[in-house]
PDB file of C-alpha atoms in Angstrom:
ATOM      1  CA  UNK A   1     -32.612  63.970  74.959  1.00 85.00           C
ATOM      2  CA  UNK A   2     -32.094  60.453  76.223  1.00 90.00           C
ATOM      3  CA  UNK A   3     -34.025  59.274  79.289  1.00 90.00           C
ATOM      4  CA  UNK A   4     -32.506  56.267  81.061  1.00 93.00           C
ATOM      5  CA  UNK A   5     -34.500  54.315  83.614  1.00 90.00           C
ATOM      6  CA  UNK A   6     -33.803  51.233  85.683  1.00 86.00           C
ATOM      7  CA  UNK A   7     -36.965  49.183  85.062  1.00 80.00           C
ATOM      8  CA  UNK A   8     -39.045  48.202  82.056  1.00 71.00           C
ATOM      9  CA  UNK A   9     -42.254  49.030  83.979  1.00 67.00           C
ATOM     10  CA  UNK A  10     -41.085  52.576  84.594  1.00 70.00           C
ATOM     11  CA  UNK A  11     -40.069  52.924  80.953  1.00 68.00           C
ATOM     12  CA  UNK A  12     -43.539  51.888  79.740  1.00 74.00           C
ATOM     13  CA  UNK A  13     -45.218  54.419  82.056  1.00 74.00           C
ATOM     14  CA  UNK A  14     -43.034  57.261  80.782  1.00 72.00           C
ATOM     15  CA  UNK A  15     -43.659  56.239  77.166  1.00 72.00           C
ATOM     16  CA  UNK A  16     -47.363  56.995  77.659  1.00 76.00           C
ATOM     17  CA  UNK A  17     -46.447  60.709  77.464  1.00 72.00           C
ATOM     18  CA  UNK A  18     -46.844  62.221  73.968  1.00 68.00           C
ATOM     19  CA  UNK A  19     -43.366  63.798  73.940  1.00 73.00           C
ATOM     20  CA  UNK A  20     -41.566  60.475  74.352  1.00 76.00           C
ATOM     21  CA  UNK A  21     -40.837  57.631  71.971  1.00 74.00           C
ATOM     22  CA  UNK A  22     -39.465  54.097  71.861  1.00 69.00           C
ATOM     23  CA  UNK A  23     -35.957  53.322  70.732  1.00 71.00           C
ATOM     24  CA  UNK A  24     -35.875  52.366  67.036  1.00 74.00           C
ATOM     25  CA  UNK A  25     -33.083  51.567  64.579  1.00 75.00           C
ATOM     26  CA  UNK A  26     -34.132  54.543  62.424  1.00 76.00           C
ATOM     27  CA  UNK A  27     -33.812  56.862  65.429  1.00 69.00           C
ATOM     28  CA  UNK A  28     -30.441  55.319  66.264  1.00 70.00           C
ATOM     29  CA  UNK A  29     -29.104  56.069  62.785  1.00 73.00           C
ATOM     30  CA  UNK A  30     -30.393  59.640  62.814  1.00 69.00           C
ATOM     31  CA  UNK A  31     -29.166  60.499  66.301  1.00 64.00           C
ATOM     32  CA  UNK A  32     -25.689  59.036  65.795  1.00 66.00           C
ATOM     33  CA  UNK A  33     -25.298  61.059  62.579  1.00 67.00           C
ATOM     34  CA  UNK A  34     -26.645  64.329  64.066  1.00 60.00           C
ATOM     35  CA  UNK A  35     -29.624  64.289  61.722  1.00 57.00           C
ATOM     36  CA  UNK A  36     -32.465  64.908  64.200  1.00 52.00           C
ATOM     37  CA  UNK A  37     -34.107  68.315  63.875  1.00 51.00           C
ATOM     38  CA  UNK A  38     -34.970  70.020  67.141  1.00 43.00           C
ATOM     39  CA  UNK A  39     -38.606  70.431  66.135  1.00 47.00           C
ATOM     40  CA  UNK A  40     -38.950  66.719  65.406  1.00 53.00           C
ATOM     41  CA  UNK A  41     -36.997  65.480  68.375  1.00 59.00           C
ATOM     42  CA  UNK A  42     -38.691  63.568  71.163  1.00 69.00           C
ATOM     43  CA  UNK A  43     -37.335  62.202  74.398  1.00 83.00           C
ATOM     44  CA  UNK A  44     -36.207  58.641  73.759  1.00 85.00           C
ATOM     45  CA  UNK A  45     -36.674  56.321  76.724  1.00 87.00           C
ATOM     46  CA  UNK A  46     -34.662  53.173  77.346  1.00 89.00           C
ATOM     47  CA  UNK A  47     -33.356  51.093  80.222  1.00 91.00           C
ATOM     48  CA  UNK A  48     -29.769  51.310  81.459  1.00 93.00           C
ATOM     49  CA  UNK A  49     -29.211  47.779  80.134  1.00 91.00           C
ATOM     50  CA  UNK A  50     -30.322  48.813  76.628  1.00 92.00           C
ATOM     51  CA  UNK A  51     -28.007  51.826  76.782  1.00 95.00           C
ATOM     52  CA  UNK A  52     -25.143  49.524  77.798  1.00 94.00           C
ATOM     53  CA  UNK A  53     -25.980  47.232  74.868  1.00 93.00           C
ATOM     54  CA  UNK A  54     -25.746  50.142  72.409  1.00 93.00           C
ATOM     55  CA  UNK A  55     -22.482  51.364  73.951  1.00 95.00           C
ATOM     56  CA  UNK A  56     -20.964  47.893  73.554  1.00 95.00           C
ATOM     57  CA  UNK A  57     -22.333  47.513  70.005  1.00 91.00           C
ATOM     58  CA  UNK A  58     -20.968  50.833  68.787  1.00 89.00           C
ATOM     59  CA  UNK A  59     -17.593  50.286  70.412  1.00 92.00           C
ATOM     60  CA  UNK A  60     -17.103  46.807  68.925  1.00 91.00           C
ATOM     61  CA  UNK A  61     -18.706  47.441  65.510  1.00 89.00           C
ATOM     62  CA  UNK A  62     -17.704  51.022  64.666  1.00 85.00           C
ATOM     63  CA  UNK A  63     -15.045  51.884  67.288  1.00 87.00           C
ATOM     64  CA  UNK A  64     -17.258  54.835  68.290  1.00 85.00           C
ATOM     65  CA  UNK A  65     -18.557  56.074  71.636  1.00 90.00           C
ATOM     66  CA  UNK A  66     -22.345  55.963  71.771  1.00 89.00           C
ATOM     67  CA  UNK A  67     -24.006  58.853  73.593  1.00 88.00           C
ATOM     68  CA  UNK A  68     -21.861  61.833  72.587  1.00 86.00           C
ATOM     69  CA  UNK A  69     -24.451  63.366  70.253  1.00 82.00           C
ATOM     70  CA  UNK A  70     -27.105  64.012  72.917  1.00 87.00           C
ATOM     71  CA  UNK A  71     -27.589  67.369  74.570  1.00 88.00           C
ATOM     72  CA  UNK A  72     -28.892  65.820  77.794  1.00 92.00           C
ATOM     73  CA  UNK A  73     -28.901  62.355  79.309  1.00 95.00           C
ATOM     74  CA  UNK A  74     -31.395  62.086  82.149  1.00 94.00           C
ATOM     75  CA  UNK A  75     -30.718  59.189  84.532  1.00 95.00           C
ATOM     76  CA  UNK A  76     -33.750  58.236  86.611  1.00 92.00           C
ATOM     77  CA  UNK A  77     -33.174  56.447  89.940  1.00 91.00           C
ATOM     78  CA  UNK A  78     -29.450  56.721  89.302  1.00 92.00           C
ATOM     79  CA  UNK A  79     -28.613  55.272  92.725  1.00 91.00           C
ATOM     80  CA  UNK A  80     -29.736  51.867  91.381  1.00 90.00           C
ATOM     81  CA  UNK A  81     -27.207  51.825  88.539  1.00 92.00           C
ATOM     82  CA  UNK A  82     -24.126  50.981  90.683  1.00 90.00           C
ATOM     83  CA  UNK A  83     -26.121  48.258  92.435  1.00 87.00           C
ATOM     84  CA  UNK A  84     -27.364  46.706  89.190  1.00 86.00           C
ATOM     85  CA  UNK A  85     -23.885  46.893  87.666  1.00 86.00           C
ATOM     86  CA  UNK A  86     -22.693  44.434  90.319  1.00 82.00           C
ATOM     87  CA  UNK A  87     -25.285  41.779  89.369  1.00 78.00           C
ATOM     88  CA  UNK A  88     -24.460  38.856  87.085  1.00 72.00           C
ATOM     89  CA  UNK A  89     -26.620  35.779  86.592  1.00 67.00           C
ATOM     90  CA  UNK A  90     -23.767  33.868  84.992  1.00 73.00           C
ATOM     91  CA  UNK A  91     -20.022  34.540  84.551  1.00 74.00           C
ATOM     92  CA  UNK A  92     -20.617  34.308  80.782  1.00 78.00           C
ATOM     93  CA  UNK A  93     -23.171  37.156  80.856  1.00 77.00           C
ATOM     94  CA  UNK A  94     -22.220  40.557  79.481  1.00 85.00           C
ATOM     95  CA  UNK A  95     -22.790  43.089  82.241  1.00 91.00           C
ATOM     96  CA  UNK A  96     -24.585  45.821  80.298  1.00 92.00           C
ATOM     97  CA  UNK A  97     -25.399  47.771  83.469  1.00 92.00           C
ATOM     98  CA  UNK A  98     -21.680  48.013  84.258  1.00 94.00           C
ATOM     99  CA  UNK A  99     -20.978  49.135  80.678  1.00 95.00           C
ATOM    100  CA  UNK A 100     -23.721  51.795  80.987  1.00 95.00           C
ATOM    101  CA  UNK A 101     -22.342  52.967  84.340  1.00 96.00           C
ATOM    102  CA  UNK A 102     -18.780  53.279  83.037  1.00 96.00           C
ATOM    103  CA  UNK A 103     -19.947  55.146  79.931  1.00 96.00           C
ATOM    104  CA  UNK A 104     -21.964  57.634  81.976  1.00 96.00           C
ATOM    105  CA  UNK A 105     -18.977  58.163  84.297  1.00 95.00           C
ATOM    106  CA  UNK A 106     -16.800  58.769  81.223  1.00 95.00           C
ATOM    107  CA  UNK A 107     -19.229  61.312  79.740  1.00 95.00           C
ATOM    108  CA  UNK A 108     -19.441  63.208  83.043  1.00 94.00           C
ATOM    109  CA  UNK A 109     -15.653  63.205  83.496  1.00 93.00           C
ATOM    110  CA  UNK A 110     -14.960  64.491  79.950  1.00 90.00           C
ATOM    111  CA  UNK A 111     -17.262  67.513  80.483  1.00 83.00           C
ATOM    112  CA  UNK A 112     -17.361  68.135  76.720  1.00 83.00           C
ATOM    113  CA  UNK A 113     -20.350  66.006  75.716  1.00 85.00           C
ATOM    114  CA  UNK A 114     -23.921  65.743  76.925  1.00 91.00           C
ATOM    115  CA  UNK A 115     -24.986  67.118  80.273  1.00 94.00           C
ATOM    116  CA  UNK A 116     -25.830  64.193  82.532  1.00 95.00           C
ATOM    117  CA  UNK A 117     -28.582  64.758  85.093  1.00 94.00           C
ATOM    118  CA  UNK A 118     -29.180  62.095  87.729  1.00 93.00           C
ATOM    119  CA  UNK A 119     -32.439  61.900  89.664  1.00 91.00           C
ATOM    120  CA  UNK A 120     -32.487  60.244  93.060  1.00 89.00           C
ATOM    121  CA  UNK A 121     -34.193  60.491  96.430  1.00 83.00           C
ATOM    122  CA  UNK A 122     -31.049  58.916  97.934  1.00 84.00           C
ATOM    123  CA  UNK A 123     -28.157  60.759  96.218  1.00 84.00           C
ATOM    124  CA  UNK A 124     -25.547  59.585  98.738  1.00 83.00           C
ATOM    125  CA  UNK A 125     -25.945  56.032  97.389  1.00 84.00           C
ATOM    126  CA  UNK A 126     -25.266  57.318  93.893  1.00 84.00           C
ATOM    127  CA  UNK A 127     -22.277  59.354  95.042  1.00 84.00           C
ATOM    128  CA  UNK A 128     -20.586  56.372  96.683  1.00 86.00           C
ATOM    129  CA  UNK A 129     -21.235  54.105  93.696  1.00 87.00           C
ATOM    130  CA  UNK A 130     -20.534  56.444  90.758  1.00 88.00           C
ATOM    131  CA  UNK A 131     -16.895  57.305  90.121  1.00 84.00           C
ATOM    132  CA  UNK A 132     -17.297  60.797  88.724  1.00 87.00           C
ATOM    133  CA  UNK A 133     -17.849  64.308  90.040  1.00 85.00           C
ATOM    134  CA  UNK A 134     -21.333  65.189  91.227  1.00 83.00           C
ATOM    135  CA  UNK A 135     -23.082  68.464  91.898  1.00 83.00           C
ATOM    136  CA  UNK A 136     -26.218  68.411  94.041  1.00 78.00           C
ATOM    137  CA  UNK A 137     -29.330  70.383  93.225  1.00 79.00           C
ATOM    138  CA  UNK A 138     -31.742  69.820  96.081  1.00 75.00           C
ATOM    139  CA  UNK A 139     -35.260  70.966  96.846  1.00 67.00           C
ATOM    140  CA  UNK A 140     -35.014  73.749  99.409  1.00 66.00           C
ATOM    141  CA  UNK A 141     -36.445  72.614 102.736  1.00 64.00           C
ATOM    142  CA  UNK A 142     -38.530  75.788 103.061  1.00 63.00           C
ATOM    143  CA  UNK A 143     -40.109  75.134  99.640  1.00 56.00           C
ATOM    144  CA  UNK A 144     -40.830  71.535 100.616  1.00 56.00           C
ATOM    145  CA  UNK A 145     -42.549  72.661 103.828  1.00 58.00           C
ATOM    146  CA  UNK A 146     -44.528  75.252 101.899  1.00 53.00           C
ATOM    147  CA  UNK A 147     -45.773  72.638  99.433  1.00 57.00           C
ATOM    148  CA  UNK A 148     -46.781  70.097 102.050  1.00 58.00           C
ATOM    149  CA  UNK A 149     -47.796  72.689 104.656  1.00 59.00           C
ATOM    150  CA  UNK A 150     -46.801  70.385 107.486  1.00 59.00           C
ATOM    151  CA  UNK A 151     -44.458  67.437 107.874  1.00 58.00           C
ATOM    152  CA  UNK A 152     -44.756  65.323 110.998  1.00 59.00           C
ATOM    153  CA  UNK A 153     -41.773  63.036 111.589  1.00 60.00           C
ATOM    154  CA  UNK A 154     -42.605  59.876 113.541  1.00 62.00           C
ATOM    155  CA  UNK A 155     -41.006  56.666 114.681  1.00 67.00           C
ATOM    156  CA  UNK A 156     -44.222  54.801 115.530  1.00 74.00           C
ATOM    157  CA  UNK A 157     -47.365  55.724 113.634  1.00 76.00           C
ATOM    158  CA  UNK A 158     -49.584  53.615 115.904  1.00 76.00           C
ATOM    159  CA  UNK A 159     -48.829  55.894 118.846  1.00 78.00           C
ATOM    160  CA  UNK A 160     -49.356  58.997 116.684  1.00 80.00           C
ATOM    161  CA  UNK A 161     -52.791  58.054 115.289  1.00 81.00           C
ATOM    162  CA  UNK A 162     -54.784  58.641 118.519  1.00 81.00           C
ATOM    163  CA  UNK A 163     -53.430  62.221 118.694  1.00 83.00           C
ATOM    164  CA  UNK A 164     -54.648  63.180 115.196  1.00 82.00           C
ATOM    165  CA  UNK A 165     -57.744  65.408 115.043  1.00 83.00           C
ATOM    166  CA  UNK A 166     -60.552  63.527 113.284  1.00 79.00           C
ATOM    167  CA  UNK A 167     -61.849  66.592 111.424  1.00 83.00           C
ATOM    168  CA  UNK A 168     -58.781  66.736 109.160  1.00 83.00           C
ATOM    169  CA  UNK A 169     -57.489  64.674 106.214  1.00 84.00           C
ATOM    170  CA  UNK A 170     -54.064  63.056 106.178  1.00 83.00           C
ATOM    171  CA  UNK A 171     -51.740  61.518 103.635  1.00 83.00           C
ATOM    172  CA  UNK A 172     -49.481  58.703 104.811  1.00 84.00           C
ATOM    173  CA  UNK A 173     -46.705  57.245 102.665  1.00 81.00           C
ATOM    174  CA  UNK A 174     -45.572  53.640 103.082  1.00 81.00           C
ATOM    175  CA  UNK A 175     -42.891  51.993 100.963  1.00 77.00           C
ATOM    176  CA  UNK A 176     -44.502  48.527 100.878  1.00 83.00           C
ATOM    177  CA  UNK A 177     -48.020  47.348 100.039  1.00 86.00           C
ATOM    178  CA  UNK A 178     -48.176  45.112 103.123  1.00 88.00           C
ATOM    179  CA  UNK A 179     -47.400  48.127 105.320  1.00 86.00           C
ATOM    180  CA  UNK A 180     -50.122  50.147 103.590  1.00 87.00           C
ATOM    181  CA  UNK A 181     -52.671  47.448 104.360  1.00 90.00           C
ATOM    182  CA  UNK A 182     -51.549  47.260 107.996  1.00 88.00           C
ATOM    183  CA  UNK A 183     -51.845  51.031 108.425  1.00 88.00           C
ATOM    184  CA  UNK A 184     -55.305  51.055 106.805  1.00 90.00           C
ATOM    185  CA  UNK A 185     -56.457  48.396 109.267  1.00 90.00           C
ATOM    186  CA  UNK A 186     -55.048  50.385 112.215  1.00 88.00           C
ATOM    187  CA  UNK A 187     -56.987  53.463 111.097  1.00 88.00           C
ATOM    188  CA  UNK A 188     -60.187  51.416 110.689  1.00 89.00           C
ATOM    189  CA  UNK A 189     -59.808  50.004 114.201  1.00 88.00           C
ATOM    190  CA  UNK A 190     -59.862  53.579 115.472  1.00 85.00           C
ATOM    191  CA  UNK A 191     -62.964  54.454 113.384  1.00 85.00           C
ATOM    192  CA  UNK A 192     -60.982  56.595 110.956  1.00 86.00           C
ATOM    193  CA  UNK A 193     -61.825  56.190 107.268  1.00 87.00           C
ATOM    194  CA  UNK A 194     -58.721  55.192 105.290  1.00 89.00           C
ATOM    195  CA  UNK A 195     -57.845  53.748 101.910  1.00 88.00           C
ATOM    196  CA  UNK A 196     -54.553  52.477 100.494  1.00 89.00           C
ATOM    197  CA  UNK A 197     -53.575  53.121  96.874  1.00 86.00           C
ATOM    198  CA  UNK A 198     -50.715  51.486  94.990  1.00 82.00           C
ATOM    199  CA  UNK A 199     -49.689  50.718  91.426  1.00 74.00           C
ATOM    200  CA  UNK A 200     -50.180  47.186  90.128  1.00 69.00           C
ATOM    201  CA  UNK A 201     -47.163  47.681  87.864  1.00 61.00           C
ATOM    202  CA  UNK A 202     -44.706  47.987  90.749  1.00 52.00           C
TER     203      UNK A 202
END
């Protein structure tokens, strides 16, 4: 299986798992010649840009389509691929994200090669940017409520905080570190213990 991800940081985190491995030239030779035994196979992790590089290399050097020999291609944060494929630092740059995007679209459209699975919390962005058929598999809302026990939608957390019972624990998600720090300070001002946790790699 091939695991594609949009950032190098994310790739390094996934590679910490024992069932994954780095891309190597030896692996590339084996996988393109169908010589990897199932028992020995590990999930190979690479960025979309690296995948695009290999697609371009195999097309120009061997006139072959890279990627057909996999059983699955897992695309993490697939909604970012169309966005990245539009970026170019210089007109002379080769747009490897665009090459990766077009190859994945081709594989999905052929329906005879690997099964492509895209992961995204915002699938509509992927649908509008990827030019191939998509089939949604979503988490059932009842299952999500069962896991979290209670979801409280809010527009203004500051007005919600005074209504929260102090004998309970709460988990608050914020998309930016600065917002986390602001919310922690708001809780402290109301004598509610709070900590903010984030990854230094992101």
